[in-house]
Amino acid sequence: MAMTIKQEKEARVAVDLIQAVWESIQNHVWPDNPFFPIGNVEKRMIDFAKTESIFLASEIVYMDYKQIAHATRRFKKQKGIAVDINRLKEFPISRYKMDLFYDRDSKNFVYTDYKAKYIISPARELKLRNNKVLKVAFVTAVDNIKPLEFTMKKYKKI
């Protein structure tokens, strides 16, 4: 699926933000507002959600410092499931070329390049410092997945 010019601009900004977040994490610096958008929810996800009566709390996909740190942490590296930061940075752009699945068990959407999976929670609550709660689409990631995983009945390809 080709990106629009607007989507490409948003994705390029998100790539830079992920890099800045990664550098901040390496320096143990955490911001007041750790959440940031990486672009809008894709039409194929919106259409599937409507067809299947799945509630999407937001039309924006967010990432945050904690999830980037979690996806790349040392423990995950030792287990061989940490996502390389360069691939994580490219996710806002590369997701448009990835296969998209719905995981019926976890009720999450999953993008995959069959090397890693990027999990979108369609109605995750994010709590801001002022105790305000946002419900958003949200991303985390796991590397070193097996392509055979997506043949399981719990996955529905979109």
mmCIF file with all atom_site columns, C-alpha atoms in Angstrom:
data_model
loop_
_atom_site.group_PDB
_atom_site.id
_atom_site.type_symbol
_atom_site.label_atom_id
_atom_site.label_alt_id
_atom_site.label_comp_id
_atom_site.label_asym_id
_atom_site.label_entity_id
_atom_site.label_seq_id
_atom_site.pdbx_PDB_ins_code
_atom_site.Cartn_x
_atom_site.Cartn_y
_atom_site.Cartn_z
_atom_site.occupancy
_atom_site.B_iso_or_equiv
_atom_site.pdbx_formal_charge
_atom_site.auth_seq_id
_atom_site.auth_comp_id
_atom_site.auth_asym_id
_atom_site.auth_atom_id
_atom_site.pdbx_PDB_model_num
ATOM 1   C CA . MET A 1 1   ? 0.000   0.000   0.000  1.00 0.00 ? 1   MET A CA 1
ATOM 2   C CA . ALA A 1 2   ? 1.470   3.353   -1.019 1.00 0.00 ? 2   ALA A CA 1
ATOM 3   C CA . MET A 1 3   ? 1.792   6.184   1.477  1.00 0.00 ? 3   MET A CA 1
ATOM 4   C CA . THR A 1 4   ? 0.280   9.583   0.856  1.00 0.00 ? 4   THR A CA 1
ATOM 5   C CA . ILE A 1 5   ? 2.555   12.621  1.002  1.00 0.00 ? 5   ILE A CA 1
ATOM 6   C CA . LYS A 1 6   ? 0.996   13.584  4.346  1.00 0.00 ? 6   LYS A CA 1
ATOM 7   C CA . GLN A 1 7   ? 1.559   10.081  5.752  1.00 0.00 ? 7   GLN A CA 1
ATOM 8   C CA . GLU A 1 8   ? 5.158   10.118  4.576  1.00 0.00 ? 8   GLU A CA 1
ATOM 9   C CA . LYS A 1 9   ? 5.816   13.497  6.248  1.00 0.00 ? 9   LYS A CA 1
ATOM 10  C CA . GLU A 1 10  ? 4.242   12.292  9.520  1.00 0.00 ? 10  GLU A CA 1
ATOM 11  C CA . ALA A 1 11  ? 6.242   9.061   9.352  1.00 0.00 ? 11  ALA A CA 1
ATOM 12  C CA . ARG A 1 12  ? 9.531   10.931  8.773  1.00 0.00 ? 12  ARG A CA 1
ATOM 13  C CA . VAL A 1 13  ? 8.850   13.108  11.838 1.00 0.00 ? 13  VAL A CA 1
ATOM 14  C CA . ALA A 1 14  ? 8.090   9.956   13.844 1.00 0.00 ? 14  ALA A CA 1
ATOM 15  C CA . VAL A 1 15  ? 11.391  8.361   12.738 1.00 0.00 ? 15  VAL A CA 1
ATOM 16  C CA . ASP A 1 16  ? 13.245  11.401  14.085 1.00 0.00 ? 16  ASP A CA 1
ATOM 17  C CA . LEU A 1 17  ? 11.217  11.288  17.317 1.00 0.00 ? 17  LEU A CA 1
ATOM 18  C CA . ILE A 1 18  ? 12.028  7.618   17.866 1.00 0.00 ? 18  ILE A CA 1
ATOM 19  C CA . GLN A 1 19  ? 15.725  8.400   17.377 1.00 0.00 ? 19  GLN A CA 1
ATOM 20  C CA . ALA A 1 20  ? 15.508  11.271  19.881 1.00 0.00 ? 20  ALA A CA 1
ATOM 21  C CA . VAL A 1 21  ? 13.673  9.036   22.361 1.00 0.00 ? 21  VAL A CA 1
ATOM 22  C CA . TRP A 1 22  ? 16.298  6.315   21.949 1.00 0.00 ? 22  TRP A CA 1
ATOM 23  C CA . GLU A 1 23  ? 19.067  8.831   22.646 1.00 0.00 ? 23  GLU A CA 1
ATOM 24  C CA . SER A 1 24  ? 17.203  10.122  25.703 1.00 0.00 ? 24  SER A CA 1
ATOM 25  C CA . ILE A 1 25  ? 16.769  6.584   27.013 1.00 0.00 ? 25  ILE A CA 1
ATOM 26  C CA . GLN A 1 26  ? 20.495  5.952   26.592 1.00 0.00 ? 26  GLN A CA 1
ATOM 27  C CA . ASN A 1 27  ? 21.124  9.091   28.669 1.00 0.00 ? 27  ASN A CA 1
ATOM 28  C CA . HIS A 1 28  ? 18.471  8.128   31.261 1.00 0.00 ? 28  HIS A CA 1
ATOM 29  C CA . VAL A 1 29  ? 16.391  11.222  30.508 1.00 0.00 ? 29  VAL A CA 1
ATOM 30  C CA . TRP A 1 30  ? 12.595  10.877  30.704 1.00 0.00 ? 30  TRP A CA 1
ATOM 31  C CA . PRO A 1 31  ? 10.229  13.615  29.476 1.00 0.00 ? 31  PRO A CA 1
ATOM 32  C CA . ASP A 1 32  ? 7.145   15.049  31.123 1.00 0.00 ? 32  ASP A CA 1
ATOM 33  C CA . ASN A 1 33  ? 4.966   13.704  28.301 1.00 0.00 ? 33  ASN A CA 1
ATOM 34  C CA . PRO A 1 34  ? 6.394   10.357  27.215 1.00 0.00 ? 34  PRO A CA 1
ATOM 35  C CA . PHE A 1 35  ? 3.805   9.680   24.484 1.00 0.00 ? 35  PHE A CA 1
ATOM 36  C CA . PHE A 1 36  ? 4.121   10.798  20.875 1.00 0.00 ? 36  PHE A CA 1
ATOM 37  C CA . PRO A 1 37  ? 2.202   10.107  17.656 1.00 0.00 ? 37  PRO A CA 1
ATOM 38  C CA . ILE A 1 38  ? 3.740   8.128   14.821 1.00 0.00 ? 38  ILE A CA 1
ATOM 39  C CA . GLY A 1 39  ? 0.872   8.639   12.364 1.00 0.00 ? 39  GLY A CA 1
ATOM 40  C CA . ASN A 1 40  ? -2.744  7.803   11.784 1.00 0.00 ? 40  ASN A CA 1
ATOM 41  C CA . VAL A 1 41  ? -4.356  4.402   11.930 1.00 0.00 ? 41  VAL A CA 1
ATOM 42  C CA . GLU A 1 42  ? -4.403  2.904   8.451  1.00 0.00 ? 42  GLU A CA 1
ATOM 43  C CA . LYS A 1 43  ? -7.626  2.622   6.462  1.00 0.00 ? 43  LYS A CA 1
ATOM 44  C CA . ARG A 1 44  ? -7.334  -1.175  6.262  1.00 0.00 ? 44  ARG A CA 1
ATOM 45  C CA . MET A 1 45  ? -7.326  -1.333  10.076 1.00 0.00 ? 45  MET A CA 1
ATOM 46  C CA . ILE A 1 46  ? -10.240 1.090   10.367 1.00 0.00 ? 46  ILE A CA 1
ATOM 47  C CA . ASP A 1 47  ? -12.277 -0.829  7.774  1.00 0.00 ? 47  ASP A CA 1
ATOM 48  C CA . PHE A 1 48  ? -11.602 -4.169  9.485  1.00 0.00 ? 48  PHE A CA 1
ATOM 49  C CA . ALA A 1 49  ? -12.486 -2.726  12.892 1.00 0.00 ? 49  ALA A CA 1
ATOM 50  C CA . LYS A 1 50  ? -15.807 -1.427  11.555 1.00 0.00 ? 50  LYS A CA 1
ATOM 51  C CA . THR A 1 51  ? -16.624 -4.749  9.889  1.00 0.00 ? 51  THR A CA 1
ATOM 52  C CA . GLU A 1 52  ? -15.783 -6.725  13.047 1.00 0.00 ? 52  GLU A CA 1
ATOM 53  C CA . SER A 1 53  ? -17.284 -4.204  15.527 1.00 0.00 ? 53  SER A CA 1
ATOM 54  C CA . ILE A 1 54  ? -13.891 -3.565  17.124 1.00 0.00 ? 54  ILE A CA 1
ATOM 55  C CA . PHE A 1 55  ? -13.662 -0.295  19.025 1.00 0.00 ? 55  PHE A CA 1
ATOM 56  C CA . LEU A 1 56  ? -10.745 1.914   17.998 1.00 0.00 ? 56  LEU A CA 1
ATOM 57  C CA . ALA A 1 57  ? -10.251 4.495   20.711 1.00 0.00 ? 57  ALA A CA 1
ATOM 58  C CA . SER A 1 58  ? -8.177  6.723   18.460 1.00 0.00 ? 58  SER A CA 1
ATOM 59  C CA . GLU A 1 59  ? -7.323  7.357   14.851 1.00 0.00 ? 59  GLU A CA 1
ATOM 60  C CA . ILE A 1 60  ? -3.751  8.078   15.909 1.00 0.00 ? 60  ILE A CA 1
ATOM 61  C CA . VAL A 1 61  ? -1.066  5.488   16.635 1.00 0.00 ? 61  VAL A CA 1
ATOM 62  C CA . TYR A 1 62  ? 1.207   6.392   19.549 1.00 0.00 ? 62  TYR A CA 1
ATOM 63  C CA . MET A 1 63  ? 4.495   5.133   20.903 1.00 0.00 ? 63  MET A CA 1
ATOM 64  C CA . ASP A 1 64  ? 6.100   6.044   24.196 1.00 0.00 ? 64  ASP A CA 1
ATOM 65  C CA . TYR A 1 65  ? 9.445   6.020   25.944 1.00 0.00 ? 65  TYR A CA 1
ATOM 66  C CA . LYS A 1 66  ? 8.591   3.073   28.171 1.00 0.00 ? 66  LYS A CA 1
ATOM 67  C CA . GLN A 1 67  ? 7.591   0.819   25.267 1.00 0.00 ? 67  GLN A CA 1
ATOM 68  C CA . ILE A 1 68  ? 10.694  1.722   23.253 1.00 0.00 ? 68  ILE A CA 1
ATOM 69  C CA . ALA A 1 69  ? 12.844  0.955   26.277 1.00 0.00 ? 69  ALA A CA 1
ATOM 70  C CA . HIS A 1 70  ? 10.910  -2.281  26.832 1.00 0.00 ? 70  HIS A CA 1
ATOM 71  C CA . ALA A 1 71  ? 11.209  -3.433  23.191 1.00 0.00 ? 71  ALA A CA 1
ATOM 72  C CA . THR A 1 72  ? 14.978  -2.850  23.163 1.00 0.00 ? 72  THR A CA 1
ATOM 73  C CA . ARG A 1 73  ? 15.974  -3.706  26.736 1.00 0.00 ? 73  ARG A CA 1
ATOM 74  C CA . ARG A 1 74  ? 18.955  -5.862  27.682 1.00 0.00 ? 74  ARG A CA 1
ATOM 75  C CA . PHE A 1 75  ? 16.819  -8.760  28.943 1.00 0.00 ? 75  PHE A CA 1
ATOM 76  C CA . LYS A 1 76  ? 15.090  -9.001  25.561 1.00 0.00 ? 76  LYS A CA 1
ATOM 77  C CA . LYS A 1 77  ? 18.467  -8.789  23.819 1.00 0.00 ? 77  LYS A CA 1
ATOM 78  C CA . GLN A 1 78  ? 19.716  -11.726 25.897 1.00 0.00 ? 78  GLN A CA 1
ATOM 79  C CA . LYS A 1 79  ? 16.640  -13.747 24.891 1.00 0.00 ? 79  LYS A CA 1
ATOM 80  C CA . GLY A 1 80  ? 17.068  -12.704 21.235 1.00 0.00 ? 80  GLY A CA 1
ATOM 81  C CA . ILE A 1 81  ? 13.697  -10.932 21.012 1.00 0.00 ? 81  ILE A CA 1
ATOM 82  C CA . ALA A 1 82  ? 14.736  -7.273  21.290 1.00 0.00 ? 82  ALA A CA 1
ATOM 83  C CA . VAL A 1 83  ? 13.883  -5.194  18.248 1.00 0.00 ? 83  VAL A CA 1
ATOM 84  C CA . ASP A 1 84  ? 16.856  -3.477  16.656 1.00 0.00 ? 84  ASP A CA 1
ATOM 85  C CA . ILE A 1 85  ? 16.477  0.276   17.131 1.00 0.00 ? 85  ILE A CA 1
ATOM 86  C CA . ASN A 1 86  ? 17.024  0.934   13.429 1.00 0.00 ? 86  ASN A CA 1
ATOM 87  C CA . ARG A 1 87  ? 14.129  -1.343  12.508 1.00 0.00 ? 87  ARG A CA 1
ATOM 88  C CA . LEU A 1 88  ? 11.994  0.150   15.257 1.00 0.00 ? 88  LEU A CA 1
ATOM 89  C CA . LYS A 1 89  ? 12.761  3.629   13.936 1.00 0.00 ? 89  LYS A CA 1
ATOM 90  C CA . GLU A 1 90  ? 11.622  2.614   10.462 1.00 0.00 ? 90  GLU A CA 1
ATOM 91  C CA . PHE A 1 91  ? 8.306   1.168   11.653 1.00 0.00 ? 91  PHE A CA 1
ATOM 92  C CA . PRO A 1 92  ? 6.280   4.358   11.012 1.00 0.00 ? 92  PRO A CA 1
ATOM 93  C CA . ILE A 1 93  ? 7.294   4.074   7.339  1.00 0.00 ? 93  ILE A CA 1
ATOM 94  C CA . SER A 1 94  ? 7.622   0.328   6.857  1.00 0.00 ? 94  SER A CA 1
ATOM 95  C CA . ARG A 1 95  ? 4.239   -0.564  8.418  1.00 0.00 ? 95  ARG A CA 1
ATOM 96  C CA . TYR A 1 96  ? 2.496   0.412   5.195  1.00 0.00 ? 96  TYR A CA 1
ATOM 97  C CA . LYS A 1 97  ? 4.310   -2.437  3.407  1.00 0.00 ? 97  LYS A CA 1
ATOM 98  C CA . MET A 1 98  ? 3.851   -5.002  6.182  1.00 0.00 ? 98  MET A CA 1
ATOM 99  C CA . ASP A 1 99  ? 1.164   -7.622  6.500  1.00 0.00 ? 99  ASP A CA 1
ATOM 100 C CA . LEU A 1 100 ? -1.471  -6.765  9.067  1.00 0.00 ? 100 LEU A CA 1
ATOM 101 C CA . PHE A 1 101 ? -3.250  -9.308  11.256 1.00 0.00 ? 101 PHE A CA 1
ATOM 102 C CA . TYR A 1 102 ? -5.849  -9.234  13.972 1.00 0.00 ? 102 TYR A CA 1
ATOM 103 C CA . ASP A 1 103 ? -5.040  -11.400 16.991 1.00 0.00 ? 103 ASP A CA 1
ATOM 104 C CA . ARG A 1 104 ? -8.394  -12.731 18.185 1.00 0.00 ? 104 ARG A CA 1
ATOM 105 C CA . ASP A 1 105 ? -6.949  -13.864 21.533 1.00 0.00 ? 105 ASP A CA 1
ATOM 106 C CA . SER A 1 106 ? -5.263  -10.636 22.610 1.00 0.00 ? 106 SER A CA 1
ATOM 107 C CA . LYS A 1 107 ? -7.686  -8.386  20.680 1.00 0.00 ? 107 LYS A CA 1
ATOM 108 C CA . ASN A 1 108 ? -4.702  -6.525  19.204 1.00 0.00 ? 108 ASN A CA 1
ATOM 109 C CA . PHE A 1 109 ? -3.634  -5.706  15.685 1.00 0.00 ? 109 PHE A CA 1
ATOM 110 C CA . VAL A 1 110 ? -0.244  -6.999  14.614 1.00 0.00 ? 110 VAL A CA 1
ATOM 111 C CA . TYR A 1 111 ? 1.971   -5.700  11.826 1.00 0.00 ? 111 TYR A CA 1
ATOM 112 C CA . THR A 1 112 ? 4.704   -8.049  10.713 1.00 0.00 ? 112 THR A CA 1
ATOM 113 C CA . ASP A 1 113 ? 7.579   -8.285  8.282  1.00 0.00 ? 113 ASP A CA 1
ATOM 114 C CA . TYR A 1 114 ? 7.909   -11.921 9.459  1.00 0.00 ? 114 TYR A CA 1
ATOM 115 C CA . LYS A 1 115 ? 11.085  -11.011 11.341 1.00 0.00 ? 115 LYS A CA 1
ATOM 116 C CA . ALA A 1 116 ? 9.436   -8.886  14.020 1.00 0.00 ? 116 ALA A CA 1
ATOM 117 C CA . LYS A 1 117 ? 5.912   -8.079  15.066 1.00 0.00 ? 117 LYS A CA 1
ATOM 118 C CA . TYR A 1 118 ? 4.590   -4.681  16.050 1.00 0.00 ? 118 TYR A CA 1
ATOM 119 C CA . ILE A 1 119 ? 1.537   -4.855  18.264 1.00 0.00 ? 119 ILE A CA 1
ATOM 120 C CA . ILE A 1 120 ? -1.178  -2.212  18.143 1.00 0.00 ? 120 ILE A CA 1
ATOM 121 C CA . SER A 1 121 ? -3.541  -2.135  21.079 1.00 0.00 ? 121 SER A CA 1
ATOM 122 C CA . PRO A 1 122 ? -6.671  -0.439  19.715 1.00 0.00 ? 122 PRO A CA 1
ATOM 123 C CA . ALA A 1 123 ? -7.983  0.903   23.030 1.00 0.00 ? 123 ALA A CA 1
ATOM 124 C CA . ARG A 1 124 ? -5.056  1.309   25.412 1.00 0.00 ? 124 ARG A CA 1
ATOM 125 C CA . GLU A 1 125 ? -5.300  3.857   28.204 1.00 0.00 ? 125 GLU A CA 1
ATOM 126 C CA . LEU A 1 126 ? -2.387  6.239   28.642 1.00 0.00 ? 126 LEU A CA 1
ATOM 127 C CA . LYS A 1 127 ? -2.227  8.267   31.826 1.00 0.00 ? 127 LYS A CA 1
ATOM 128 C CA . LEU A 1 128 ? -0.664  11.691  31.571 1.00 0.00 ? 128 LEU A CA 1
ATOM 129 C CA . ARG A 1 129 ? 1.019   13.546  34.423 1.00 0.00 ? 129 ARG A CA 1
ATOM 130 C CA . ASN A 1 130 ? -2.048  15.704  35.030 1.00 0.00 ? 130 ASN A CA 1
ATOM 131 C CA . ASN A 1 131 ? -4.052  12.468  35.626 1.00 0.00 ? 131 ASN A CA 1
ATOM 132 C CA . LYS A 1 132 ? -5.775  12.908  32.277 1.00 0.00 ? 132 LYS A CA 1
ATOM 133 C CA . VAL A 1 133 ? -6.427  9.596   30.510 1.00 0.00 ? 133 VAL A CA 1
ATOM 134 C CA . LEU A 1 134 ? -6.201  9.143   26.764 1.00 0.00 ? 134 LEU A CA 1
ATOM 135 C CA . LYS A 1 135 ? -7.484  6.093   24.958 1.00 0.00 ? 135 LYS A CA 1
ATOM 136 C CA . VAL A 1 136 ? -5.312  5.466   21.958 1.00 0.00 ? 136 VAL A CA 1
ATOM 137 C CA . ALA A 1 137 ? -3.926  2.972   19.508 1.00 0.00 ? 137 ALA A CA 1
ATOM 138 C CA . PHE A 1 138 ? -0.553  2.019   20.901 1.00 0.00 ? 138 PHE A CA 1
ATOM 139 C CA . VAL A 1 139 ? 2.575   0.172   19.739 1.00 0.00 ? 139 VAL A CA 1
ATOM 140 C CA . THR A 1 140 ? 5.016   -2.287  21.244 1.00 0.00 ? 140 THR A CA 1
ATOM 141 C CA . ALA A 1 141 ? 7.300   -4.739  19.438 1.00 0.00 ? 141 ALA A CA 1
ATOM 142 C CA . VAL A 1 142 ? 8.930   -8.180  19.605 1.00 0.00 ? 142 VAL A CA 1
ATOM 143 C CA . ASP A 1 143 ? 11.718  -9.475  17.355 1.00 0.00 ? 143 ASP A CA 1
ATOM 144 C CA . ASN A 1 144 ? 12.806  -12.903 16.180 1.00 0.00 ? 144 ASN A CA 1
ATOM 145 C CA . ILE A 1 145 ? 9.325   -14.223 15.511 1.00 0.00 ? 145 ILE A CA 1
ATOM 146 C CA . LYS A 1 146 ? 8.604   -17.320 13.500 1.00 0.00 ? 146 LYS A CA 1
ATOM 147 C CA . PRO A 1 147 ? 6.595   -16.797 10.274 1.00 0.00 ? 147 PRO A CA 1
ATOM 148 C CA . LEU A 1 148 ? 4.701   -19.991 11.108 1.00 0.00 ? 148 LEU A CA 1
ATOM 149 C CA . GLU A 1 149 ? 3.163   -18.129 14.073 1.00 0.00 ? 149 GLU A CA 1
ATOM 150 C CA . PHE A 1 150 ? 0.835   -16.313 11.682 1.00 0.00 ? 150 PHE A CA 1
ATOM 151 C CA . THR A 1 151 ? -0.715  -19.574 10.469 1.00 0.00 ? 151 THR A CA 1
ATOM 152 C CA . MET A 1 152 ? -2.283  -20.049 13.901 1.00 0.00 ? 152 MET A CA 1
ATOM 153 C CA . LYS A 1 153 ? -6.094  -19.805 14.026 1.00 0.00 ? 153 LYS A CA 1
ATOM 154 C CA . LYS A 1 154 ? -5.955  -16.857 16.393 1.00 0.00 ? 154 LYS A CA 1
ATOM 155 C CA . TYR A 1 155 ? -4.643  -14.638 13.578 1.00 0.00 ? 155 TYR A CA 1
ATOM 156 C CA . LYS A 1 156 ? -6.887  -13.164 10.931 1.00 0.00 ? 156 LYS A CA 1
ATOM 157 C CA . LYS A 1 157 ? -5.026  -11.553 8.031  1.00 0.00 ? 157 LYS A CA 1
ATOM 158 C CA . ILE A 1 158 ? -6.381  -8.187  6.990  1.00 0.00 ? 158 ILE A CA 1
#
